[in-house]
Coordinates of C-alpha atoms in Angstrom, one line a residue:
M1 CA -1.3 16.0 -36.8
I2 CA 0.8 18.3 -34.6
T3 CA -1.0 16.8 -31.6
I4 CA -0.5 13.2 -32.7
S5 CA 3.2 13.8 -33.4
I6 CA 4.1 15.5 -30.1
M7 CA 2.1 13.0 -28.1
L8 CA 4.0 10.1 -29.6
A9 CA 7.2 11.8 -28.4
T10 CA 5.6 12.3 -25.0
I11 CA 4.6 8.7 -24.7
I12 CA 8.0 7.2 -25.4
Q13 CA 9.6 9.4 -22.8
A14 CA 6.9 8.7 -20.2
L15 CA 7.1 5.0 -20.9
D16 CA 10.9 4.8 -20.5
G17 CA 10.6 6.1 -16.9
T18 CA 9.0 2.8 -15.8
I19 CA 9.2 0.3 -18.6
A20 CA 12.8 -0.8 -17.7
N21 CA 12.0 -1.6 -14.1
V22 CA 10.6 -5.1 -14.6
A23 CA 13.5 -6.0 -17.0
L24 CA 16.2 -5.3 -14.4
P25 CA 16.6 -9.0 -13.3
H26 CA 17.1 -10.1 -16.9
M27 CA 19.6 -7.2 -17.6
Q28 CA 21.5 -8.2 -14.4
G29 CA 22.1 -11.7 -15.7
S30 CA 22.8 -10.7 -19.3
L31 CA 25.3 -7.9 -18.3
S32 CA 26.9 -9.8 -15.4
A33 CA 26.0 -7.0 -12.9
S34 CA 25.3 -7.1 -9.2
Q35 CA 22.0 -6.0 -7.6
D36 CA 23.6 -2.7 -6.6
Q37 CA 25.2 -2.1 -10.0
I38 CA 22.1 -2.8 -12.1
T39 CA 20.1 0.0 -10.4
W40 CA 22.3 2.5 -12.1
V41 CA 20.3 1.7 -15.2
L42 CA 17.4 3.5 -13.6
T43 CA 19.3 6.1 -11.6
S44 CA 21.4 7.4 -14.5
F45 CA 18.2 8.1 -16.6
I46 CA 16.4 9.9 -13.7
V47 CA 19.4 12.0 -12.7
A48 CA 20.3 13.0 -16.3
A49 CA 16.7 13.9 -17.1
A50 CA 16.4 16.0 -13.9
I51 CA 19.6 17.9 -14.7
A52 CA 18.7 18.6 -18.4
T53 CA 15.1 19.7 -17.8
P54 CA 15.8 23.3 -16.7
L55 CA 17.8 23.8 -19.9
N56 CA 14.6 23.7 -22.0
G57 CA 13.7 27.4 -21.7
W58 CA 17.2 28.6 -22.8
L59 CA 17.5 26.0 -25.6
V60 CA 14.1 27.1 -27.1
D61 CA 15.0 30.7 -26.8
R62 CA 18.4 30.1 -28.5
F63 CA 17.7 27.6 -31.2
G64 CA 13.9 27.6 -31.7
L65 CA 11.2 25.1 -30.6
K66 CA 11.2 23.0 -33.7
R67 CA 15.0 22.4 -33.8
V68 CA 15.1 21.5 -30.1
F69 CA 12.1 19.1 -30.5
L70 CA 13.7 17.4 -33.5
V71 CA 17.1 17.0 -31.9
S72 CA 15.5 15.7 -28.7
V73 CA 13.4 13.0 -30.5
A74 CA 16.3 11.9 -32.7
G75 CA 18.7 11.8 -29.8
F76 CA 16.3 9.9 -27.6
T77 CA 15.5 7.3 -30.4
A78 CA 19.2 6.8 -31.1
A79 CA 20.0 6.5 -27.4
S80 CA 17.3 3.8 -27.2
V81 CA 19.0 1.8 -29.9
L82 CA 22.3 2.1 -28.0
C83 CA 20.6 0.8 -24.9
G84 CA 19.2 -2.2 -26.8
I85 CA 22.6 -3.2 -28.3
S86 CA 24.6 -2.6 -25.1
A87 CA 26.9 -5.5 -24.2
T88 CA 28.2 -4.1 -20.8
L89 CA 26.9 -2.3 -17.8
T90 CA 29.0 0.8 -18.6
E91 CA 27.5 1.0 -22.1
I92 CA 23.9 0.8 -21.0
V93 CA 24.4 3.3 -18.2
V94 CA 26.0 5.8 -20.6
A95 CA 23.2 5.2 -23.1
R96 CA 20.5 5.7 -20.4
M97 CA 22.1 9.0 -19.5
L98 CA 21.9 10.1 -23.1
Q99 CA 18.2 9.0 -23.1
G100 CA 17.6 11.2 -20.0
V101 CA 19.4 14.2 -21.5
F102 CA 17.6 14.1 -24.9
G103 CA 14.2 13.0 -23.4
A104 CA 14.1 15.8 -20.8
A105 CA 12.6 18.3 -23.3
L106 CA 9.9 16.0 -24.7
V107 CA 7.2 16.3 -22.0
P108 CA 7.5 20.0 -21.2
L109 CA 7.8 21.0 -24.9
S110 CA 4.7 18.9 -25.9
Q111 CA 2.8 20.7 -23.1
S112 CA 4.0 24.1 -24.4
V113 CA 3.1 23.4 -28.0
L114 CA -0.4 22.2 -27.1
L115 CA -1.0 25.4 -25.2
D116 CA 0.4 27.4 -28.1
I117 CA -1.7 25.9 -30.9
N118 CA -5.0 26.0 -28.9
P119 CA -7.0 29.1 -27.8
R120 CA -7.5 29.5 -24.1
E121 CA -11.1 28.1 -24.2
K122 CA -9.6 24.8 -25.5
H123 CA -6.7 24.5 -23.1
G124 CA -8.7 22.1 -20.9
S125 CA -9.1 19.6 -23.8
A126 CA -5.5 20.1 -24.8
M127 CA -4.3 19.4 -21.3
A128 CA -6.5 16.3 -21.2
V129 CA -4.7 14.9 -24.3
W130 CA -1.3 15.8 -22.8
G131 CA -2.2 14.3 -19.5
M132 CA -3.2 11.0 -21.1
G133 CA 0.2 10.9 -22.8
V134 CA 2.0 11.6 -19.5
M135 CA -0.1 9.1 -17.5
I136 CA 0.3 6.2 -19.9
G137 CA 3.9 5.7 -18.7
P138 CA 3.4 4.7 -15.1
I139 CA 0.2 2.9 -16.1
L140 CA 1.4 0.8 -19.0
G141 CA 5.1 0.8 -18.5
P142 CA 5.5 -2.1 -16.1
T143 CA 2.9 -4.3 -17.9
L144 CA 4.3 -3.6 -21.4
G145 CA 7.9 -4.1 -20.1
G146 CA 7.0 -7.4 -18.6
W147 CA 5.4 -8.7 -21.7
L148 CA 8.2 -7.6 -24.0
T149 CA 10.8 -9.1 -21.7
D150 CA 9.0 -12.4 -21.2
S151 CA 8.0 -12.8 -24.9
Y152 CA 11.1 -11.5 -26.6
S153 CA 14.1 -10.0 -24.7
W154 CA 14.8 -7.1 -22.4
R155 CA 16.4 -5.4 -25.4
W156 CA 13.0 -4.9 -26.9
V157 CA 12.1 -2.6 -24.0
F158 CA 14.3 -0.1 -25.8
F159 CA 13.9 -1.1 -29.4
I160 CA 10.1 -0.5 -29.2
N161 CA 11.0 3.3 -29.1
V162 CA 12.4 3.2 -32.6
P163 CA 9.3 3.1 -34.8
I164 CA 7.4 5.4 -32.4
G165 CA 10.3 7.9 -32.4
A166 CA 10.6 7.8 -36.2
L167 CA 6.9 8.6 -36.6
A168 CA 7.1 11.5 -34.0
F169 CA 10.2 12.9 -35.8
W170 CA 8.5 12.8 -39.2
G171 CA 5.4 14.5 -37.8
I172 CA 7.2 17.2 -36.1
W173 CA 9.4 17.9 -39.1
R174 CA 6.4 17.9 -41.5
Y175 CA 3.8 19.8 -39.5
I176 CA 5.6 22.2 -37.1
H177 CA 7.1 25.2 -39.0
H178 CA 10.2 26.8 -37.8
V179 CA 9.9 30.1 -35.9
D180 CA 13.0 32.3 -35.5
P181 CA 14.4 32.1 -32.0
A182 CA 14.0 35.1 -29.8
R183 CA 17.5 35.0 -28.3
R184 CA 16.4 37.0 -25.3
I185 CA 18.1 34.9 -22.6
R186 CA 21.8 34.8 -21.9
F187 CA 23.2 31.5 -20.8
D188 CA 24.0 31.6 -17.0
T189 CA 26.9 29.1 -16.7
F190 CA 27.3 29.4 -12.9
G191 CA 23.5 29.2 -12.4
F192 CA 23.3 26.1 -14.6
V193 CA 26.2 24.3 -12.9
T194 CA 25.0 25.0 -9.3
L195 CA 21.4 24.0 -10.2
S196 CA 22.6 20.8 -12.0
V197 CA 24.7 19.8 -9.0
A198 CA 21.8 20.4 -6.6
I199 CA 19.3 18.5 -8.6
G200 CA 21.6 15.7 -9.5
A201 CA 22.7 15.2 -5.9
L202 CA 19.1 15.4 -4.6
Q203 CA 18.0 12.7 -7.1
M204 CA 20.9 10.5 -6.2
L205 CA 20.1 10.9 -2.5
L206 CA 16.4 10.0 -3.0
D207 CA 17.0 7.1 -5.5
R208 CA 19.9 5.4 -3.6
G209 CA 19.0 6.4 -0.1
E210 CA 17.1 3.2 0.8
Q211 CA 19.8 0.8 -0.4
N212 CA 22.5 2.9 1.4
D213 CA 20.5 2.8 4.7
W214 CA 20.0 6.5 4.4
F215 CA 22.0 8.6 6.8
A216 CA 24.0 5.6 8.1
S217 CA 25.9 6.0 4.8
T218 CA 28.7 8.5 4.0
E219 CA 27.3 8.7 0.4
T220 CA 24.0 10.0 1.6
W221 CA 25.6 12.7 3.8
V222 CA 27.9 13.8 0.9
E223 CA 24.8 14.1 -1.4
L224 CA 22.9 16.1 1.2
I225 CA 25.7 18.5 1.7
L226 CA 26.2 19.0 -2.1
T227 CA 22.4 19.6 -2.5
T228 CA 22.2 22.1 0.3
L229 CA 25.3 24.1 -0.7
A230 CA 24.5 24.1 -4.4
F231 CA 20.9 25.2 -3.9
A232 CA 22.1 28.0 -1.5
Y233 CA 24.7 29.2 -4.1
F234 CA 22.1 29.0 -6.9
I235 CA 19.4 31.0 -5.1
G236 CA 21.9 33.6 -3.9
H237 CA 23.4 34.0 -7.4
T238 CA 20.0 34.1 -9.1
L239 CA 18.5 36.7 -6.8
T240 CA 21.4 39.0 -7.4
R241 CA 21.3 38.8 -11.2
P242 CA 19.3 41.2 -13.4
A243 CA 16.1 40.0 -14.9
G244 CA 16.7 37.9 -18.0
Q245 CA 20.3 37.1 -17.1
S246 CA 19.7 34.3 -14.6
F247 CA 19.3 30.6 -15.5
V248 CA 15.8 30.5 -14.0
D249 CA 13.6 33.5 -14.5
F250 CA 12.2 34.4 -11.1
R251 CA 9.5 36.4 -12.7
L252 CA 7.7 33.1 -13.0
L253 CA 7.4 33.0 -9.2
K254 CA 5.5 36.3 -9.1
N255 CA 2.5 34.6 -10.8
A256 CA 0.3 33.3 -7.9
N257 CA -1.5 30.8 -10.1
Y258 CA 1.8 29.4 -11.4
V259 CA 3.3 29.1 -7.9
T260 CA 0.2 27.4 -6.5
G261 CA 0.2 25.0 -9.4
L262 CA 3.8 24.1 -8.7
L263 CA 3.0 23.3 -5.1
L264 CA -0.1 21.2 -6.1
I265 CA 1.7 19.3 -8.8
F266 CA 4.4 18.5 -6.3
I267 CA 1.8 16.8 -4.0
V268 CA 0.2 15.1 -7.0
G269 CA 3.6 13.7 -8.0
M270 CA 4.1 12.4 -4.5
V271 CA 0.7 10.8 -4.2
L272 CA 0.5 9.3 -7.7
F273 CA 3.9 7.7 -8.0
A274 CA 4.2 6.8 -4.3
T275 CA 1.0 4.8 -4.5
R276 CA 2.0 3.2 -7.8
A277 CA 5.3 2.2 -6.2
L278 CA 3.6 0.7 -3.1
M279 CA 0.9 -1.4 -4.7
P280 CA 3.0 -3.9 -6.8
T281 CA 5.3 -4.7 -3.9
M282 CA 2.3 -5.2 -1.5
L283 CA 0.6 -7.5 -3.9
Q284 CA 3.6 -9.6 -4.8
G285 CA 5.4 -9.5 -1.5
L286 CA 2.6 -10.0 0.9
M287 CA -0.2 -11.6 -1.1
G288 CA 1.7 -13.8 -3.5
Y289 CA 0.5 -12.3 -6.7
P290 CA 2.6 -13.1 -9.8
A291 CA 3.9 -10.0 -11.7
K292 CA 1.4 -10.3 -14.5
L293 CA -1.7 -10.6 -12.2
A294 CA -0.4 -7.6 -10.1
G295 CA -0.2 -5.6 -13.4
L296 CA -3.7 -6.6 -14.4
V297 CA -5.4 -5.6 -11.1
T298 CA -3.6 -2.3 -11.0
A299 CA -4.1 -1.3 -14.7
P300 CA -7.8 -0.4 -14.4
S301 CA -6.8 2.7 -12.3
G302 CA -5.3 4.0 -15.5
L303 CA -8.6 3.5 -17.3
G304 CA -10.3 5.6 -14.6
T305 CA -7.7 8.3 -15.1
M306 CA -8.1 8.5 -18.9
A307 CA -11.9 8.4 -18.7
A308 CA -11.9 11.3 -16.2
M309 CA -9.5 13.3 -18.3
M310 CA -11.7 13.0 -21.4
I311 CA -14.7 14.2 -19.4
V312 CA -13.0 17.0 -17.5
G313 CA -11.3 18.3 -20.6
R314 CA -14.7 19.4 -21.8
L315 CA -15.6 20.9 -18.5
T316 CA -12.5 23.0 -18.1
G317 CA -13.3 26.5 -19.0
K318 CA -17.0 26.0 -18.3
V319 CA -16.7 25.0 -14.6
D320 CA -14.5 26.8 -12.1
F321 CA -11.0 25.3 -11.9
R322 CA -11.2 25.2 -8.1
L323 CA -14.4 23.2 -8.0
L324 CA -13.0 20.6 -10.4
L325 CA -9.8 20.4 -8.4
G326 CA -11.6 20.2 -5.1
V327 CA -13.8 17.3 -6.3
G328 CA -10.7 15.5 -7.7
F329 CA -8.7 15.8 -4.5
A330 CA -11.7 14.7 -2.5
I331 CA -12.2 11.6 -4.6
T332 CA -8.4 10.8 -4.4
A333 CA -8.5 11.1 -0.6
F334 CA -11.6 8.8 -0.5
S335 CA -9.7 6.1 -2.5
L336 CA -6.8 6.4 -0.1
W337 CA -9.1 6.1 2.8
Q338 CA -10.4 2.8 1.3
M339 CA -6.8 1.6 1.0
M340 CA -6.2 2.5 4.7
H341 CA -8.6 -0.4 5.4
Y342 CA -6.6 -3.0 3.5
T343 CA -5.9 -6.3 5.2
L344 CA -4.0 -9.4 4.2
V345 CA -7.3 -10.9 3.1
L346 CA -8.4 -9.0 0.0
S347 CA -10.4 -10.0 -3.1
Q348 CA -9.3 -8.7 -6.5
S349 CA -12.3 -6.3 -6.6
D350 CA -11.1 -4.8 -3.3
I351 CA -7.9 -3.8 -5.1
V352 CA -9.4 -2.8 -8.5
W353 CA -12.1 -0.4 -7.4
P354 CA -10.1 1.8 -5.0
G355 CA -7.6 2.0 -7.8
V356 CA -10.2 3.0 -10.3
I357 CA -11.6 5.6 -7.9
Q358 CA -8.1 7.0 -7.3
G359 CA -7.5 7.1 -11.1
V360 CA -10.7 9.1 -11.6
G361 CA -9.7 11.6 -8.8
L362 CA -6.2 12.1 -10.2
G363 CA -7.7 12.5 -13.7
L364 CA -10.0 15.2 -12.4
V365 CA -7.0 17.0 -10.8
F366 CA -4.4 16.7 -13.5
V367 CA -6.2 18.4 -16.4
P368 CA -7.6 21.5 -14.6
L369 CA -4.4 21.9 -12.6
S370 CA -2.3 22.1 -15.8
A371 CA -4.8 24.6 -17.3
A372 CA -5.0 26.7 -14.2
T373 CA -1.2 26.8 -13.7
F374 CA -0.6 28.3 -17.1
A375 CA -3.9 30.3 -17.5
T376 CA -2.3 33.6 -16.4
L377 CA 1.2 33.0 -17.5
S378 CA 2.5 35.0 -20.5
P379 CA 3.0 32.9 -23.7
Q380 CA 6.6 34.0 -23.9
M381 CA 7.4 32.3 -20.6
R382 CA 5.7 28.9 -21.4
A383 CA 8.7 27.0 -22.5
E384 CA 10.6 27.8 -19.3
G385 CA 7.4 27.5 -17.2
T386 CA 6.5 24.0 -18.5
A387 CA 10.1 22.8 -17.9
L388 CA 10.0 23.9 -14.3
Y389 CA 6.5 22.4 -13.9
S390 CA 7.8 19.0 -15.1
L391 CA 10.9 19.2 -13.0
V392 CA 8.8 19.9 -9.8
R393 CA 6.5 17.0 -10.6
N394 CA 9.4 14.6 -11.1
I395 CA 11.1 15.8 -7.8
G396 CA 7.8 15.3 -6.0
S397 CA 7.5 11.8 -7.3
S398 CA 11.1 11.0 -6.3
I399 CA 10.5 12.4 -2.8
G400 CA 7.2 10.6 -2.5
I401 CA 8.6 7.2 -3.4
A402 CA 11.6 7.7 -1.1
L403 CA 9.4 8.8 1.8
V404 CA 6.9 5.9 1.6
Q405 CA 9.7 3.3 1.2
A406 CA 11.6 4.7 4.2
L407 CA 8.5 4.8 6.3
L408 CA 7.6 1.3 5.2
V409 CA 10.8 -0.1 6.5
R410 CA 10.7 1.9 9.7
N411 CA 7.1 1.3 10.5
T412 CA 7.4 -2.5 9.8
Q413 CA 10.2 -2.7 12.4
I414 CA 8.1 -0.7 14.9
A415 CA 5.0 -2.8 14.3
H416 CA 7.0 -6.0 14.4
A417 CA 8.5 -5.1 17.8
S418 CA 5.1 -4.2 19.2
L419 CA 3.4 -7.4 18.0
A420 CA 6.3 -9.6 19.1
T421 CA 5.8 -8.5 22.7
Q422 CA 2.5 -10.5 22.7
I423 CA 4.4 -13.7 22.0
N424 CA 5.6 -15.0 25.4
P425 CA 5.4 -18.2 27.4
A426 CA 2.4 -16.9 29.3
N427 CA 0.3 -16.7 26.2
P428 CA -1.7 -19.9 25.8
A429 CA -2.3 -19.3 22.1
V430 CA 1.3 -20.3 21.4
H431 CA 1.1 -23.6 23.2
D432 CA -1.7 -25.3 21.2
P433 CA -0.5 -28.8 20.1
M434 CA -3.0 -28.7 17.2
S435 CA -1.6 -25.5 15.8
L436 CA 1.3 -25.0 13.4
Y437 CA 2.4 -22.1 15.5
D438 CA 3.0 -24.2 18.7
M439 CA 6.2 -22.8 20.2
A440 CA 7.1 -26.3 21.5
T441 CA 7.6 -27.5 17.9
Q442 CA 10.8 -26.9 15.9
A443 CA 9.1 -25.0 13.1
G444 CA 6.7 -23.1 15.4
P445 CA 8.9 -20.0 16.3
A446 CA 9.9 -19.5 12.7
L447 CA 6.3 -19.6 11.4
I448 CA 5.2 -17.2 14.2
N449 CA 8.0 -14.8 13.3
G450 CA 7.1 -15.0 9.6
E451 CA 3.4 -14.2 10.3
I452 CA 4.3 -11.3 12.6
T453 CA 6.5 -9.9 9.8
R454 CA 3.6 -10.1 7.3
Q455 CA 1.2 -8.5 9.7
A456 CA 3.7 -5.7 10.6
S457 CA 4.3 -5.1 6.9
M458 CA 0.6 -4.7 6.2
I459 CA 0.3 -2.2 9.1
A460 CA 3.2 -0.2 7.6
Y461 CA 1.5 -0.2 4.1
V462 CA -1.7 1.1 5.8
D463 CA 0.3 3.8 7.5
D464 CA 1.7 4.9 4.2
Y465 CA -1.7 5.1 2.6
R466 CA -2.9 7.2 5.6
L467 CA 0.0 9.6 5.1
M468 CA -0.9 10.0 1.4
M469 CA -4.5 10.7 2.3
L470 CA -3.6 13.4 4.8
L471 CA -1.3 15.0 2.3
T472 CA -4.1 15.1 -0.3
L473 CA -6.6 16.6 2.2
A474 CA -4.0 19.2 3.3
V475 CA -3.7 20.8 -0.2
I476 CA -7.5 21.4 -0.6
P477 CA -7.5 24.7 1.3
M478 CA -4.7 25.9 -1.1
L479 CA -7.2 25.9 -4.0
L480 CA -8.4 29.2 -2.6
L481 CA -5.2 30.8 -3.8
I482 CA -6.0 30.0 -7.4
R483 CA -7.6 32.9 -9.3
P484 CA -9.6 32.3 -12.5
P485 CA -8.1 34.1 -15.6
K486 CA -9.7 37.3 -16.6
A487 CA -11.6 37.3 -19.9
A488 CA -9.3 38.5 -22.7
A489 CA -10.3 40.1 -25.9
A490 CA -8.1 37.7 -27.9
P491 CA -7.1 34.2 -27.2
A492 CA -3.9 33.7 -25.3
R493 CA -1.7 32.5 -28.1
V494 CA 2.0 33.1 -28.9
D495 CA 3.4 34.3 -32.2
H496 CA 3.7 30.6 -33.1
A497 CA 0.9 30.8 -35.7
A498 CA 3.3 29.0 -38.0
L499 CA 3.0 26.0 -35.7
E500 CA -0.4 25.5 -37.1

């Protein structure tokens, strides 16, 4: 019952990261907002969640896990109602910020609780359950959001959280018993402010960079300077503080498995979310797929992920972490190699199967990676460790999406210029009276330019998939840094026996 309750909380938070995307055009008309303004509905949620995530360790230490969990679920559910009843852009942006603040604790705390209530030999199965909850967001979010928006209203994208949140709140209140907070950590105000400014400015830069034309915009430069200075002040301040008095406990970074896990989950976040961001735009923009069909052909990748997680959950603890991770990364790289061979002429099976294979690979990676990262971490540091783990994954996804989108625009322009050089009066192919592309006709030049743009865009998408494949292959040697946990006389459990 604890598992069901906390996974309901995880699912509503994971869903809200993507479910609102497809409803933006409907919100724009209803709230009388411009294209640039309506994107704040997404940006405000992402930035607020990123800033609030590092607070989890201190909040649990100060108030106790159960209280933080209950307040987070109640606040997130109430903020969802406020989003649904918003009548102006300002109201929904403020409500989305509240959603991000209260929802920041849900994913890392659910991971921490699952690790706490299960002995070490069952951590693989526990992380499989947690992984399915986290993965359901990017998989089902756009499809569910589109169905709710088309069938009812964009407001139901937020109202759907209310019954789920109520059940999660009741389950957590009923089955998780309160444990007195340790109160070992002093709140580091300067560290929190500098880290918040750094993370917030970085997320703003990544989320708004493309529409601001990146470094051609003054806003981007301001965000870059703020990020750099704030991170520098934060690191300098934290390194000079005594242990236990800094906002982020740097003792976490002395654990080799944990640090390696952070680096690997950063790459997983980049590959997973970047690929998810590329596929719908490719299908709808280049191949004319309607939104619902694009959702249907990409959804099977989620089935592959969940199937792999259920299987690998039983293998974790019996098979070496590094072997499972190596196989998972290799399968993911193979699927991206298949995507590298995409053309403008694809059947639906050409899209479905590489997606399923990629889903299987990521499923094989996600579960043992979570288990390996926390296998040698002391239970007292799990709340802070899971918060940092989630933050790094989210930053990786933001950087991955920004990177592939920027390269997509740049490489499309480069490929377009290269292809256009072949179109000249000396080329007989553009002087065929029987062809629509005859340069002598009025429509011919425009049709040729349109086709060149399509081909250039496809080349740019292929280049992005190649980059994702190379990143995936590059992390495989890092698996040698992971060390299997030593056998312990007692299971690695915290003094949260009351949780059970």
